[in-house]
Amino acid sequence: MQSYAVLIDGGFAKRRLGTQKSPATADSFRLLIEAIKDSSLLSPMRLHRVYYYDSVPLETIHEKPLEGGLVKFGESGLVSQSKQLFEQLAHQEHLALRLGELAFRGWSINSKKLKKSSGKNPSITSDDLVPNIIQKGVDMRIGMDIAALTLKKIASVIVLVTGDSDFVPAMKFARREGAELYLVPLGQMVKHSMIEHSDIVLDIQVGTQKIEPAKTA
């Protein structure tokens, strides 16, 4: 019997399954996973494992320029939401968390402020500053797991839930090594290269919401 593994780009999936007012929950991901498992192409196969990739929330404290005071990222509501989501996902069957980290890289001026400003010397206050936060280690973990699952023949089908074309090299590698690559872009418009280097684009339904087939940008 063929086996498959599901790899979920958490940052991407949270944006597609939830909104700022109604964030994606562990139940959102449970429904997504069940919809993938119930796909007519995958239901005859054996699920090896679901891998969920995301970043541990930023909890450091930094001084904001222009008398903006101390910013305590750990007190953000997003931190508690993320921790709760990770804890609940960790209890789901056949699901493994793969967590990278977030790194603070200083402050920059909000792009909206720059667009609205006129003249050569716009007035900037601390309210116009936004943190530069980068994600580290997540893409690398996805690429490494695709390589390991493929080379060790653990899964003959890789189901990748993402809309990020940065994963095209990993997708190409999996197919070169004999695995099939199923893409689940959750209705996101994706670059043609992602369609080109996947074997099948799955049309998934989550709850009552129809997730449309992928479109190329």
Short mmCIF file of N, CA, C and O in Angstrom, two decimals, residues 5-8 33 37 47-52 93-97:
data_model
loop_
_atom_site.label_atom_id
_atom_site.label_comp_id
_atom_site.label_asym_id
_atom_site.label_seq_id
_atom_site.Cartn_x
_atom_site.Cartn_y
_atom_site.Cartn_z
N ALA A 5 2.69 11.53 3.19
CA ALA A 5 2.93 12.44 4.31
C ALA A 5 2.38 13.81 3.94
O ALA A 5 2.48 14.23 2.78
N VAL A 6 1.79 14.48 4.91
CA VAL A 6 1.23 15.81 4.70
C VAL A 6 2.14 16.83 5.40
O VAL A 6 2.41 16.71 6.59
N LEU A 7 2.61 17.81 4.65
CA LEU A 7 3.48 18.86 5.18
C LEU A 7 2.74 20.19 5.07
O LEU A 7 2.40 20.62 3.96
N ILE A 8 2.47 20.82 6.21
CA ILE A 8 1.68 22.04 6.24
C ILE A 8 2.55 23.24 6.60
O ILE A 8 3.15 23.29 7.68
N ILE A 33 -7.05 18.59 7.65
CA ILE A 33 -6.39 17.28 7.56
C ILE A 33 -7.39 16.20 7.18
O ILE A 33 -7.10 15.33 6.35
N LYS A 37 -7.31 13.77 3.93
CA LYS A 37 -7.37 12.31 4.07
C LYS A 37 -8.54 11.71 3.31
O LYS A 37 -8.45 10.59 2.79
N LEU A 47 -1.75 6.99 5.67
CA LEU A 47 -1.12 8.23 6.15
C LEU A 47 0.07 7.88 7.04
O LEU A 47 -0.08 7.17 8.04
N HIS A 48 1.24 8.36 6.67
CA HIS A 48 2.41 8.17 7.53
C HIS A 48 2.37 9.16 8.69
O HIS A 48 2.41 8.76 9.86
N ARG A 49 2.29 10.46 8.38
CA ARG A 49 2.29 11.48 9.43
C ARG A 49 1.97 12.83 8.81
O ARG A 49 2.22 13.07 7.64
N VAL A 50 1.44 13.72 9.65
CA VAL A 50 1.23 15.11 9.28
C VAL A 50 2.31 15.94 9.98
O VAL A 50 2.52 15.80 11.19
N TYR A 51 3.00 16.77 9.23
CA TYR A 51 4.03 17.66 9.79
C TYR A 51 3.52 19.09 9.70
O TYR A 51 3.13 19.55 8.62
N TYR A 52 3.58 19.78 10.83
CA TYR A 52 3.12 21.17 10.88
C TYR A 52 4.33 22.06 11.17
O TYR A 52 5.02 21.87 12.18
N GLU A 93 -3.59 13.19 16.65
CA GLU A 93 -2.95 11.94 16.26
C GLU A 93 -2.14 12.09 14.98
O GLU A 93 -2.53 12.81 14.06
N HIS A 94 -1.00 11.43 14.94
CA HIS A 94 -0.13 11.38 13.76
C HIS A 94 0.28 12.77 13.28
O HIS A 94 0.43 13.00 12.09
N LEU A 95 0.46 13.69 14.23
CA LEU A 95 0.89 15.05 13.86
C LEU A 95 2.16 15.41 14.63
O LEU A 95 2.24 15.21 15.85
N ALA A 96 3.14 15.90 13.90
CA ALA A 96 4.40 16.32 14.50
C ALA A 96 4.62 17.80 14.25
O ALA A 96 4.42 18.29 13.13
N LEU A 97 5.02 18.52 15.30
CA LEU A 97 5.33 19.94 15.17
C LEU A 97 6.79 20.10 14.78
O LEU A 97 7.68 19.45 15.33
#
